XYZ file of C-alpha atoms in Angstrom:
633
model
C 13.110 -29.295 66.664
C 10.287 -30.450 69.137
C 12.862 -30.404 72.080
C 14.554 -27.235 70.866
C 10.871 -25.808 71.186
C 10.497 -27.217 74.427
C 13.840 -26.018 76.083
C 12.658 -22.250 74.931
C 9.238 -23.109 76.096
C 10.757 -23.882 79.407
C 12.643 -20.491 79.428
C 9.432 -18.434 78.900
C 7.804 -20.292 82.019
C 4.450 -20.201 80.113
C 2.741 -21.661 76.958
C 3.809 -19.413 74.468
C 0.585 -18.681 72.931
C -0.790 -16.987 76.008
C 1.712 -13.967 75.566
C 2.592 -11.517 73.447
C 5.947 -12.208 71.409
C 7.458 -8.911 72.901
C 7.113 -10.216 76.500
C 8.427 -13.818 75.197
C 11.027 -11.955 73.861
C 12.023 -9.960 77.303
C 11.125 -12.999 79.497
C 13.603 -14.848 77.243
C 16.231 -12.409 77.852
C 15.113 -11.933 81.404
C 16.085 -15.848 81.467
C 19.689 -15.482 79.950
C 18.554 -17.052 76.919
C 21.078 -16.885 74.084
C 21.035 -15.898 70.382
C 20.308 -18.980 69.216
C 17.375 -18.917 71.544
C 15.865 -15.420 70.212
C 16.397 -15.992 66.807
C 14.669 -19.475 66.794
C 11.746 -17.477 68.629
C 8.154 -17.157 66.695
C 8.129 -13.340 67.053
C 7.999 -10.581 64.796
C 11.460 -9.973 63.183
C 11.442 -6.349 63.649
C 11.300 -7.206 67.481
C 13.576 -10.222 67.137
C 16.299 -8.073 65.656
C 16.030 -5.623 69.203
C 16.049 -8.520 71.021
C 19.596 -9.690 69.437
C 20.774 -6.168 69.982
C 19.944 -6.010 73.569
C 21.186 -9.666 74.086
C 24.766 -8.699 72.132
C 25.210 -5.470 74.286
C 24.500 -7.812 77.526
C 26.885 -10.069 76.382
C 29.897 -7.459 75.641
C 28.862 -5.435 78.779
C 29.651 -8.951 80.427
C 32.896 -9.519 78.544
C 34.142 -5.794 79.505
C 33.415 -6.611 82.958
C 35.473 -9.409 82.960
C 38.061 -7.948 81.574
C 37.776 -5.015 83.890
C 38.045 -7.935 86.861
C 41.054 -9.212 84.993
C 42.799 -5.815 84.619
C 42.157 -4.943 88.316
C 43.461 -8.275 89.463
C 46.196 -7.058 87.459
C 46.776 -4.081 88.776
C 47.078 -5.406 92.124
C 49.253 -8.203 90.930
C 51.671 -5.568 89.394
C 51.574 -3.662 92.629
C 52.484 -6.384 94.491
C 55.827 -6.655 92.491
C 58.460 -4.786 93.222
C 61.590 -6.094 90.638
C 61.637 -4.764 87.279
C 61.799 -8.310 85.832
C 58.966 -9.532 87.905
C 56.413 -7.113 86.462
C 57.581 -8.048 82.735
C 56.913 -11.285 83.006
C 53.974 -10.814 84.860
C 52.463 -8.828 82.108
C 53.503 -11.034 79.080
C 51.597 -14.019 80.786
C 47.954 -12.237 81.749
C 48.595 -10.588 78.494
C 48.255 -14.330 77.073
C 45.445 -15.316 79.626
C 43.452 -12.455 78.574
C 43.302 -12.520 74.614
C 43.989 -16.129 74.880
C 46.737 -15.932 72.039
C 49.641 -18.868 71.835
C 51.911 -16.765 72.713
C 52.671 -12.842 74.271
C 55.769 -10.881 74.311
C 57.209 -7.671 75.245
C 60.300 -5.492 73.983
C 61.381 -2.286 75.384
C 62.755 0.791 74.339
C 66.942 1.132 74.589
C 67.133 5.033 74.279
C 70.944 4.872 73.757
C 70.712 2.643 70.208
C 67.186 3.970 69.736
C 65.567 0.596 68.861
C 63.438 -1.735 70.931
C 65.036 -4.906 71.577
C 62.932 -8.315 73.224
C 62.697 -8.243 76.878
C 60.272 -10.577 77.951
C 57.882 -13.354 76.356
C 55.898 -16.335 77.546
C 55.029 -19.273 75.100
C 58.087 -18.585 72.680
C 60.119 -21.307 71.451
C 62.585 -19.665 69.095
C 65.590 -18.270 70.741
C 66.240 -16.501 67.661
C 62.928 -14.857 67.667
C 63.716 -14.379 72.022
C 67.185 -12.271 70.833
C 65.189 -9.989 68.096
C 65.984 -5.984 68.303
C 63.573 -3.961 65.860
C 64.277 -0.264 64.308
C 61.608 1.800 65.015
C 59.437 1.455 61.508
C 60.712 -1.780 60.681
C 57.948 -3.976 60.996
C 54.370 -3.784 62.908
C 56.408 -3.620 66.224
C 58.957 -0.915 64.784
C 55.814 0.485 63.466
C 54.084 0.756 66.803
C 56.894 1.828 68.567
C 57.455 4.588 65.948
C 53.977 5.937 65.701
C 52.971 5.299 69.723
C 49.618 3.730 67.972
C 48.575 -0.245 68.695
C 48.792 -2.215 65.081
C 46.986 -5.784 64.275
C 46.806 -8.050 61.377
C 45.259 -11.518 61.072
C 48.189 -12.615 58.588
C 51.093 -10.473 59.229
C 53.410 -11.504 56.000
C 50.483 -10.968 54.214
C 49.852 -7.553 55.417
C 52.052 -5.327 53.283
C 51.017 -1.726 55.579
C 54.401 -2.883 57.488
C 57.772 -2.239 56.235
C 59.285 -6.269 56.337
C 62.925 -6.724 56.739
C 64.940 -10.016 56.616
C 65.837 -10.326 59.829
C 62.078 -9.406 61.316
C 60.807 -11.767 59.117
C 62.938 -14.749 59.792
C 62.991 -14.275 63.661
C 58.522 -14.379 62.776
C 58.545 -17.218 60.495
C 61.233 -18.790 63.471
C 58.653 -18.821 65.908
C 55.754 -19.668 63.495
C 54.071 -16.498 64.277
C 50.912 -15.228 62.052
C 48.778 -12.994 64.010
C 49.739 -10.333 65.679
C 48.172 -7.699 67.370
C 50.539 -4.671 69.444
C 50.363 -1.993 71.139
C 52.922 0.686 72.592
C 53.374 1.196 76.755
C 53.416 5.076 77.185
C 53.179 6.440 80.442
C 52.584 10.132 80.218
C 54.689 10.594 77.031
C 57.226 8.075 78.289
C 57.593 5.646 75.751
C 58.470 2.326 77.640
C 57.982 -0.837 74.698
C 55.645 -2.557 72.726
C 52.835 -5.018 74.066
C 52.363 -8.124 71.738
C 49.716 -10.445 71.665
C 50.698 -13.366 68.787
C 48.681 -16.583 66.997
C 50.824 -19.450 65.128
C 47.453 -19.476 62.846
C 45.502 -16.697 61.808
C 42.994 -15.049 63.700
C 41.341 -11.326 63.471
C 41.823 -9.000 66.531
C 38.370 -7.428 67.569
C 38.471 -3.939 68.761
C 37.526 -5.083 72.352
C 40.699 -7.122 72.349
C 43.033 -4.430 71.254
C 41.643 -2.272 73.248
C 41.818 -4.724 76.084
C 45.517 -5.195 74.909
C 45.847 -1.416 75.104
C 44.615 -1.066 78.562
C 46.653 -3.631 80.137
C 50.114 -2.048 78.373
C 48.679 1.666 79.984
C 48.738 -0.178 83.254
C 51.884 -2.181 82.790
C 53.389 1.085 81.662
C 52.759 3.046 84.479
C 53.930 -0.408 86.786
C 56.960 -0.535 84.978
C 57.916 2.873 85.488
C 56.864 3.243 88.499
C 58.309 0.151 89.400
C 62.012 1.303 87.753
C 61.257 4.945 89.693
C 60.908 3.117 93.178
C 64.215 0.674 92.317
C 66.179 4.241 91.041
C 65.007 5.891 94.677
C 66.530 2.611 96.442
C 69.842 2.655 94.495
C 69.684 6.376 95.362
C 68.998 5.890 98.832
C 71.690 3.073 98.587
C 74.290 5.278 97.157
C 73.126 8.230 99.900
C 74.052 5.815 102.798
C 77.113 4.430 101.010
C 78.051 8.008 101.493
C 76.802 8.728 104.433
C 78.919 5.684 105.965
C 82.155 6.463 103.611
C 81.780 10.455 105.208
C 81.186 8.781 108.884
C 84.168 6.263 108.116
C 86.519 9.243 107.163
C 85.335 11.389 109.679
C 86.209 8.269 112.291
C 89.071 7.343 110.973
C 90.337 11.325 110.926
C 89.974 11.082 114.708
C 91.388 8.125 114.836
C 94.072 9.202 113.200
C 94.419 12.619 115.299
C 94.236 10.439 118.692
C 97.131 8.095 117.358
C 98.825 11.371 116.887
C 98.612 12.837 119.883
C 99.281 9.802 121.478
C 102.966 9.328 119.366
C 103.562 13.064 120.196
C 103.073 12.182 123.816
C 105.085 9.064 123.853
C 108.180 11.707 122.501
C 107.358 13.994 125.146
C 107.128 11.417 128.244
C 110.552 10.123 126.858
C 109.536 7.341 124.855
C 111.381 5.451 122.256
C 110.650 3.454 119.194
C 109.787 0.326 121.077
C 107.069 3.053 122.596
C 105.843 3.877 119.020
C 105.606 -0.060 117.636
C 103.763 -1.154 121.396
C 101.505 1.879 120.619
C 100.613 1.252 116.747
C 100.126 -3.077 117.319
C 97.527 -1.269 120.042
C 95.935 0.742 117.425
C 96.019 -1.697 114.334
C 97.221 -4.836 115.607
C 99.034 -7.230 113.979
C 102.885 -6.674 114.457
C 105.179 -3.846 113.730
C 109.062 -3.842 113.511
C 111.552 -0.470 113.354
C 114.629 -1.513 110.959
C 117.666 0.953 111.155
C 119.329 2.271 107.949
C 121.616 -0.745 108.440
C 118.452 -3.196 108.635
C 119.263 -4.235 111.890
C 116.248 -4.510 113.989
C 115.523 -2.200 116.442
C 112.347 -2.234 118.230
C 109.270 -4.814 117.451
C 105.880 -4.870 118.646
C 103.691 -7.919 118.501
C 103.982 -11.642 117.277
C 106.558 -10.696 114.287
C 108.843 -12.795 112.348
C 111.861 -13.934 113.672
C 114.157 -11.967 112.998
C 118.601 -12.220 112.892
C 119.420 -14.012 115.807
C 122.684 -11.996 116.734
C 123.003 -8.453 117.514
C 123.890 -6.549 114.608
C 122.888 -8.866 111.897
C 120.724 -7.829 108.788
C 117.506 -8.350 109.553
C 115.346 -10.469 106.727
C 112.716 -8.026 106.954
C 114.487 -5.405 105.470
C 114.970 -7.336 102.164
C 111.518 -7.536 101.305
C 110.467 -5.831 98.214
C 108.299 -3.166 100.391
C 111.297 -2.381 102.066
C 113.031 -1.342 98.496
C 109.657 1.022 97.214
C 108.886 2.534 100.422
C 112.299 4.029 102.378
C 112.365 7.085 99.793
C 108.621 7.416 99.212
C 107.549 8.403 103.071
C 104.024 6.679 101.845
C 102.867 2.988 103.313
C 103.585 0.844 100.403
C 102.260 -3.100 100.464
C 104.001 -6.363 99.043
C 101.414 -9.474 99.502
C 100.550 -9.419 103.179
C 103.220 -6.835 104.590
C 103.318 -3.213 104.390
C 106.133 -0.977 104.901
C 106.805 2.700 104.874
C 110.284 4.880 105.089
C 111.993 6.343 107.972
C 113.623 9.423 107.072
C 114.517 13.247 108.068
C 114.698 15.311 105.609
C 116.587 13.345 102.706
C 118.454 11.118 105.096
C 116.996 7.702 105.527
C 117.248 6.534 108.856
C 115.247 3.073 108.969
C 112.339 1.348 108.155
C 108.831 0.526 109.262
C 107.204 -2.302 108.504
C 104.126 -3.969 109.309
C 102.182 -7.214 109.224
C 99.870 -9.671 110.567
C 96.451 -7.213 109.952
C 93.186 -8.420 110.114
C 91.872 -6.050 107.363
C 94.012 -4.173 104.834
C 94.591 -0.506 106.197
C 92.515 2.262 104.751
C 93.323 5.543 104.406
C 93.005 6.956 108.537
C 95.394 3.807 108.892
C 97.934 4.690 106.092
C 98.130 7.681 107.913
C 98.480 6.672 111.547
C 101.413 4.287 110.514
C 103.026 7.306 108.142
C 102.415 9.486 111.284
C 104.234 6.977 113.242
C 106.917 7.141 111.033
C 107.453 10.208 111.274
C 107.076 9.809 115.059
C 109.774 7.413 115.244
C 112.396 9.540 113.001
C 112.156 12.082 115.434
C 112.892 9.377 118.033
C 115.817 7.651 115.896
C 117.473 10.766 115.480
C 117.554 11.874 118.438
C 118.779 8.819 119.329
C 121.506 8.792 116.478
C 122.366 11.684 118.079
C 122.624 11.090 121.595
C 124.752 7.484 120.355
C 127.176 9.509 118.105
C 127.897 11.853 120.785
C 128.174 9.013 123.199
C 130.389 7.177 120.221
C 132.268 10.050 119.802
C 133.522 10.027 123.736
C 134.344 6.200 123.757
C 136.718 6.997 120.482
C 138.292 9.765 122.134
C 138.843 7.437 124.932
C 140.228 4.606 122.434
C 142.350 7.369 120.764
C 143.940 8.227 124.432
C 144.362 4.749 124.806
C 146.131 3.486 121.882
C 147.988 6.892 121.763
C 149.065 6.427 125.759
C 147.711 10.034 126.512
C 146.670 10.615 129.505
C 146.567 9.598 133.523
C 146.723 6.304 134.020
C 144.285 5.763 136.699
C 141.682 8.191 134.898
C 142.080 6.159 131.816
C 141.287 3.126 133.903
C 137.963 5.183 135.608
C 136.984 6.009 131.849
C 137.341 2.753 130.693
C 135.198 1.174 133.322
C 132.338 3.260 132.819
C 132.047 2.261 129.314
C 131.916 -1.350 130.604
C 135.569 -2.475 130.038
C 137.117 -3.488 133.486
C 141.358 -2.846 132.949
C 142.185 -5.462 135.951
C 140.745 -8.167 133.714
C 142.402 -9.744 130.962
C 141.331 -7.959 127.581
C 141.774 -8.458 124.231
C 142.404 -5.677 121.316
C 140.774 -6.261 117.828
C 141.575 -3.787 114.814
C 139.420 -3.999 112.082
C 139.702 -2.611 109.158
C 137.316 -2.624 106.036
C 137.644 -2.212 102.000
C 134.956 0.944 102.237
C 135.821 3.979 104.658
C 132.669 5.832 103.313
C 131.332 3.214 105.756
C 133.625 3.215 108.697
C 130.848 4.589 110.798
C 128.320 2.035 110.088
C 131.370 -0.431 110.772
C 132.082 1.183 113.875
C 128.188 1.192 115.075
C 127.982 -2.609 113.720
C 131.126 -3.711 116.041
C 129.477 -1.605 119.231
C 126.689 -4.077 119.028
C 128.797 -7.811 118.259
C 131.088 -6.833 120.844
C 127.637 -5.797 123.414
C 128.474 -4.825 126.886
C 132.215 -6.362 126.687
C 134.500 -3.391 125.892
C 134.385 -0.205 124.181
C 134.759 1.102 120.492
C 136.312 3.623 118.414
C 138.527 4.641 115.930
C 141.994 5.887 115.430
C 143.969 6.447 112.420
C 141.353 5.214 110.234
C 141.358 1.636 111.913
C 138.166 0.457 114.275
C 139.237 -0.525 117.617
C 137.787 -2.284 120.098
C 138.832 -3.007 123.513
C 137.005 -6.655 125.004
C 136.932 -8.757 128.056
C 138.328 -11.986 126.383
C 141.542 -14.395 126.887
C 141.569 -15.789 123.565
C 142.373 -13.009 120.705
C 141.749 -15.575 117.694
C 138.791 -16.424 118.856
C 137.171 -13.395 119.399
C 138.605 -12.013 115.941
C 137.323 -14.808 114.184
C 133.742 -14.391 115.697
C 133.344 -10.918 115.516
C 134.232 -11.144 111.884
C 131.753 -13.891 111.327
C 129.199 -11.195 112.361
C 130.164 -8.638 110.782
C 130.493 -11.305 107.566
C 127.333 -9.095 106.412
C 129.353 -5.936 105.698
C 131.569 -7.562 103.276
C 135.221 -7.030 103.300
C 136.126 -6.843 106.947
C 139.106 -8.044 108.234
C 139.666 -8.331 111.739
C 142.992 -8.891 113.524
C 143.296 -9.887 117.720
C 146.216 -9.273 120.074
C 146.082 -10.399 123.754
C 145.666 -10.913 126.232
C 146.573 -7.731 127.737
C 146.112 -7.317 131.539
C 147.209 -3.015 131.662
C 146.198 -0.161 129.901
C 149.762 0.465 129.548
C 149.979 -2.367 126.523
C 147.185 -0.929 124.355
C 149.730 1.330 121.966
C 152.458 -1.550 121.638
C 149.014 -3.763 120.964
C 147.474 -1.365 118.485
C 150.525 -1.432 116.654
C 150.802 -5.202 116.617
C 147.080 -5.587 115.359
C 148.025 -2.900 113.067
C 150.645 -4.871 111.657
C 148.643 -7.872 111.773
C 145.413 -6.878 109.980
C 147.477 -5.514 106.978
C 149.442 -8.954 106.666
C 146.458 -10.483 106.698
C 145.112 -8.503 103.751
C 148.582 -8.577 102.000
C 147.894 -12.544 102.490
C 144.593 -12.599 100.452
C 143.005 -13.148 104.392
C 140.753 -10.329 103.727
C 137.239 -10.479 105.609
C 138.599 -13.497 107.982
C 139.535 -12.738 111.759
C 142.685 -14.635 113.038
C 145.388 -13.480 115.700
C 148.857 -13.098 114.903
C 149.888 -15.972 116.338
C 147.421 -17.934 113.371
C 149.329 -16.497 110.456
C 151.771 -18.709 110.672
C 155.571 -17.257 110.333
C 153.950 -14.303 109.100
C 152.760 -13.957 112.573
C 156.361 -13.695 113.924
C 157.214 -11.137 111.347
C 154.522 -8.698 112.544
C 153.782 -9.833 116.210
C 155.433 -7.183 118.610
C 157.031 -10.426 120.654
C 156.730 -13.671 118.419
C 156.168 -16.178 120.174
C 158.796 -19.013 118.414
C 157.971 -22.110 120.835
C 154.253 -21.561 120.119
C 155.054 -21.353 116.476
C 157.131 -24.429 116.656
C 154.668 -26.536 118.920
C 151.638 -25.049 116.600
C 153.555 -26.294 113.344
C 154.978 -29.753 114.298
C 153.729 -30.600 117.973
C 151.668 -33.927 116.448
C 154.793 -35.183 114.951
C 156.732 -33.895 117.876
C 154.120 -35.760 120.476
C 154.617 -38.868 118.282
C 157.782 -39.469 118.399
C 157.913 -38.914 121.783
C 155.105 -41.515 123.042
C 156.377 -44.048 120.605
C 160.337 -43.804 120.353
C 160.223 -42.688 116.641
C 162.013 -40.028 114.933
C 159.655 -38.830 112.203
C 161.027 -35.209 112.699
C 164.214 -36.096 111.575
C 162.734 -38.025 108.765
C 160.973 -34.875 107.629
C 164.310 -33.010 107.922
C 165.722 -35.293 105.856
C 163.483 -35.066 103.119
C 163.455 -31.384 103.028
C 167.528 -31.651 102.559
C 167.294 -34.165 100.134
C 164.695 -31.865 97.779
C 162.417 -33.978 98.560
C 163.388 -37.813 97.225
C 162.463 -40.415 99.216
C 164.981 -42.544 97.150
C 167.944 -39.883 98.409
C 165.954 -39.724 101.982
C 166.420 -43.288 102.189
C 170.360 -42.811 101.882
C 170.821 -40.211 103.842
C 169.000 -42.248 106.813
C 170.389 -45.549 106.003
C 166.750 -47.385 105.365
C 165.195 -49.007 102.651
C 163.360 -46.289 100.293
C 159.696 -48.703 101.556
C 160.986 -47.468 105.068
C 160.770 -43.970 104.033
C 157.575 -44.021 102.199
C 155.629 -45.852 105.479
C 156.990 -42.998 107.532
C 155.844 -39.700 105.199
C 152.765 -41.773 105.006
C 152.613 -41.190 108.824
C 153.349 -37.546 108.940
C 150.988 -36.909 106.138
C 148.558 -38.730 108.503
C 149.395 -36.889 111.504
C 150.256 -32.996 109.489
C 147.518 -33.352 106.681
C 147.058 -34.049 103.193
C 148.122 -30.293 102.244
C 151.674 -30.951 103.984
C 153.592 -30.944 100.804
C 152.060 -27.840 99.309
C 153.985 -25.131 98.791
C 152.321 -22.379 101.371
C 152.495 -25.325 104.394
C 155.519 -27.033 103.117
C 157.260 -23.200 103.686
C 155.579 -23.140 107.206
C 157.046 -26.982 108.078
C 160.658 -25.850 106.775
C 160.593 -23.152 108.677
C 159.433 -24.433 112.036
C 162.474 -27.082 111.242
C 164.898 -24.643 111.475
C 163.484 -22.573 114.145
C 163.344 -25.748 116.606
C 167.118 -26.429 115.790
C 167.889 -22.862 117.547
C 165.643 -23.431 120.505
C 167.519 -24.648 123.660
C 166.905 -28.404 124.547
């Protein structure tokens, strides 16, 4: 007690005898003494008891300045923040530092379900308690946020002013809460939440704390909205230059569009054709562009495409992709993986297709319509150049028709024929082809123009294609201009040659004629072969058979052998023939063992073939046989 005395002693800065106790009392306070100080104090109690007042109202007049500090430090943090979540969890921990609770949290208001549901909270555990909604009433948050007034209880299951529910409760008892003191976030009459301040033990709120509570949830309301107004003006201003650059990227791409137009409309005007159009929209869109006709040969490519057929007048791949299918009735750009394709047509007619590939960036919509312009570009082009080719079509078969029918001057024919590109003083060869759909004769007839290329001409007469090439060999050029046209299915193709006058084009029509229909009759359908290849067939419909070559063509390796090597296997196979085919009898008829005859069929075999003895051959053999007996020696 003596050093107690002394320390207040010390305060006063005099003995305290020499004062009165009022002045010991105000030099006491003047010295930041504290209540322990004044009440220990000798002094008059009535003087004492001012003394505690005045030393209390110092002391909360110090506390509300520090939380005034602490509130604008806040402010300025909050201002500082500009995310939504940022300035929740900024408030939930100074609320904490403030009241010095275990733990603050936050829940705001979802006007849709119209319940407040946790948000933010610093010093939880529970992640039940974390996940919590509450109904506005239901508990002393719910109650809060239902009455905009700030609630507090030192033991909140104890408290029975709030309306408990099981699911409050056990999210509380969760977290181990028992104090809590909260109070609502209105900004003007915008409700935003509930502010919570929370003690695991239990503790009475002051009304300088809840009010302190209070003051920070005004100002965190007002940063929250104001906060959630500013981020609503940047997603506005966002969604305002969005449009802004989708109107200045449709306005762009509509000139675009209109200078790709005028530029296709030029290209038709200067004469251009539809390699023109593909050059000009690779320019525009790069990538590379290929026009397909209605046949799906290629016709014009622009760029580093696929490779396409290899041979004039073959289907092109391209034309069998699956954009190629959707998009030749639709007139619209349709897309399949990283190709897009788009119809050529006039009117209901489809004359090609358009497709496209190779693109940086999938078109948008100024694109689509520069390549759908283009399009329609080229169908302008492609019929006008189905046009100009049928009419020049149409004079080449009028020409073939003189031709085959012999009508007509001689040397004009001959001028004629050479401007089409087939020179009469050179050996030619006549093909007639004939195929199993006539609904398609013209494709057929368009298909041939291009195998045949620069060679001869092409028409049709009497419902059979005709074509007129520059070619010694008449099987050979059947055979491959019918492995070309192998992609129109059903085309059989018959040579006759070669001819070295106009003069022998009707006798050779008539011959190929003859030829392409045995061939069919034959089951040769969609094969090429001369006359001369069908065997004895060939010297019923050939216009001058040929009976050496068919002899030399059937047995010239047994022929040749029997020469070099003294043998006589042709009479060996004559012999079997007339002996229905025995070796045993064979052997009689030539005087020789039957061992002799069996080495010797071995060798023909050898030399004619396994398929010697079929039926079909074994005809052709017999026949040849007899022929070569009526041929001079």
């Amino acid at each position: 007690m003596a050093s107690r005395t002394t320390d207040i002693t010390s305060k006063l800065g005099s003995e305290p005898g020499s004062e009165s106790a009022a002045l010991r009392l105000l030099r006491l306070l003047a010295n930041n003494g504290t209540v322990a100080d004044i009440t220990e104090l000798d002094a008059p109690e009535t003087e004492r008891d001012l003394a505690l007042r005045v030393r209390e109202d110092f002391d909360r007049r110090r506390r509300r300045e520090v939380e005034l500090s602490a509130l604008v430090e806040t402010a300025r943090d909050l201002a500082s923040l500009s995310d939504p979540n940022g300035v929740l969890d900024a408030i939930v921990r100074r609320a904490r530092t403030l009241l010095g609770t275990d733990l603050a949290y936050l829940t705001l208001f979802d006007p849709e379900r119209g319940d407040t549901y946790m948000r933010a909270t610093d010093g939880s555990i529970s992640a039940e308690f974390q996940s919590v909604r509450l109904s506005l009433g239901d508990g002393l948050g719910g109650l809060a946020a239902k009455t905009r007034k700030a609630y507090w209880t030192a033991d909140y299951f104890a408290d029975h002013r709030f309306q408990h529910t099981g699911v409050i409760d056990h999210a509380v008892a969760d977290e181990g809460i028992v104090a809590i003191c909260g109070t609502p976030l209105i900004a003007v009459d915008d409700f935003v939440g509930v502010l919570f301040a929370a003690n695991r033990s239990p503790r009475p709120f002051t009304h300088d704390e809840v009010a302190l509570l209070s003051s920070l949830a005004t100002l965190a309301a007002v940063s929250l909205v104001q906060v959630r107004a500013l981020a609503e003006t940047e997603h506005a201003l966002a969604a305002l230059s969005e449009a802004h650059e989708t109107v200045r990227r449709h306005t762009a791409g509509v000139e675009r569009a209109a200078a790709a137009h005028d530029r296709f409309a030029d290209l038709v005007l200067g004469g251009g054709g539809a390699d023109d159009i593909t050059k000009a929209l690779v320019d525009l869109l790069g990538g590379w562009a290929v026009v397909l006709d209605d046949a799906g040969v290629r016709r014009s490519e622009a760029g580093d495409s696929p490779d396409g057929a290899a041979d004039p007048g073959d289907r092109d791949p391209l034309a069998d992709d699956p954009p190629g299918v959707t998009a030749i009735g639709s007139g619209r750009l349709s897309q399949h993986a990283d190709r897009y394709a788009v119809g050529i047509a006039a009117g209901h007619e489809p004359l090609g297709l358009l497709v496209l590939g190779g693109l940086d960036l999938p078109p948008d919509d100024a694109d689509r319509r520069t390549v759908e312009r283009a399009a329609m570009v080229t169908a302008l082009v492609l019929l006008f150049e189905r046009q100009t080719t049928e009419a020049q079509q149409q004079m080449r078969t009028d020409l073939v028709a003189d031709l085959v029918a012999g009508r007509g001057d001689r040397a004009e024919l001959m001028t004629a024929a050479r401007a089409y590109g087939l020179d009469p003083t050179r050996p030619f060869c006549l093909l007639a082809l004939v195929g199993d759909d006539s609904a398609r004769r013209r494709a057929l007839v368009l298909s041939t123009h291009a195998a045949v290329g620069s060679r001869g001409i092409v028409g049709e007469h009497d419902g059979v294609v005709v074509a007129l090439v520059t070619d010694t060999n008449p099987g050979t050029l059947a055979t491959s201009v019918s492995a070309r046209l192998g992609r129109t299915g059903g085309t059989t193709v018959a040579g006759v040659g070669p001819l070295e006058d106009v003069a022998a084009v009707p006798a050779a029509f008539t011959e190929a004629v003859r030829t392409v229909r045995a061939m069919i009759a034959l089951g040769h359908s969609g094969t090429g072969a001369a006359a001369a290849e069908l065997g004895f067939a060939g010297l019923v419909v050939g216009s001058e058979p040929d009976v050496g070559a068919y002899v030399q063509h059937t047995l010239g390796p047994l022929a040749a052998y029997d020469e070099a090597r003294r043998t006589d296997l042709v009479g060996t196979l004559e012999s079997y023939f007339a002996a229905g085919g025995s070796p045993r009898h064979t052997a009689t008829l030539l005087h020789v063992h039957v061992n002799t005859v069996a080495q010797r069929l071995e060798r023909v075999g050898n030399l004619l073939g396994p398929s010697w003895q079929q039926p079909d051959r074994s005809l052709e053999i017999q026949l040849a046989l007899r022929l070569r007996r009526l041929m001079p020696r």
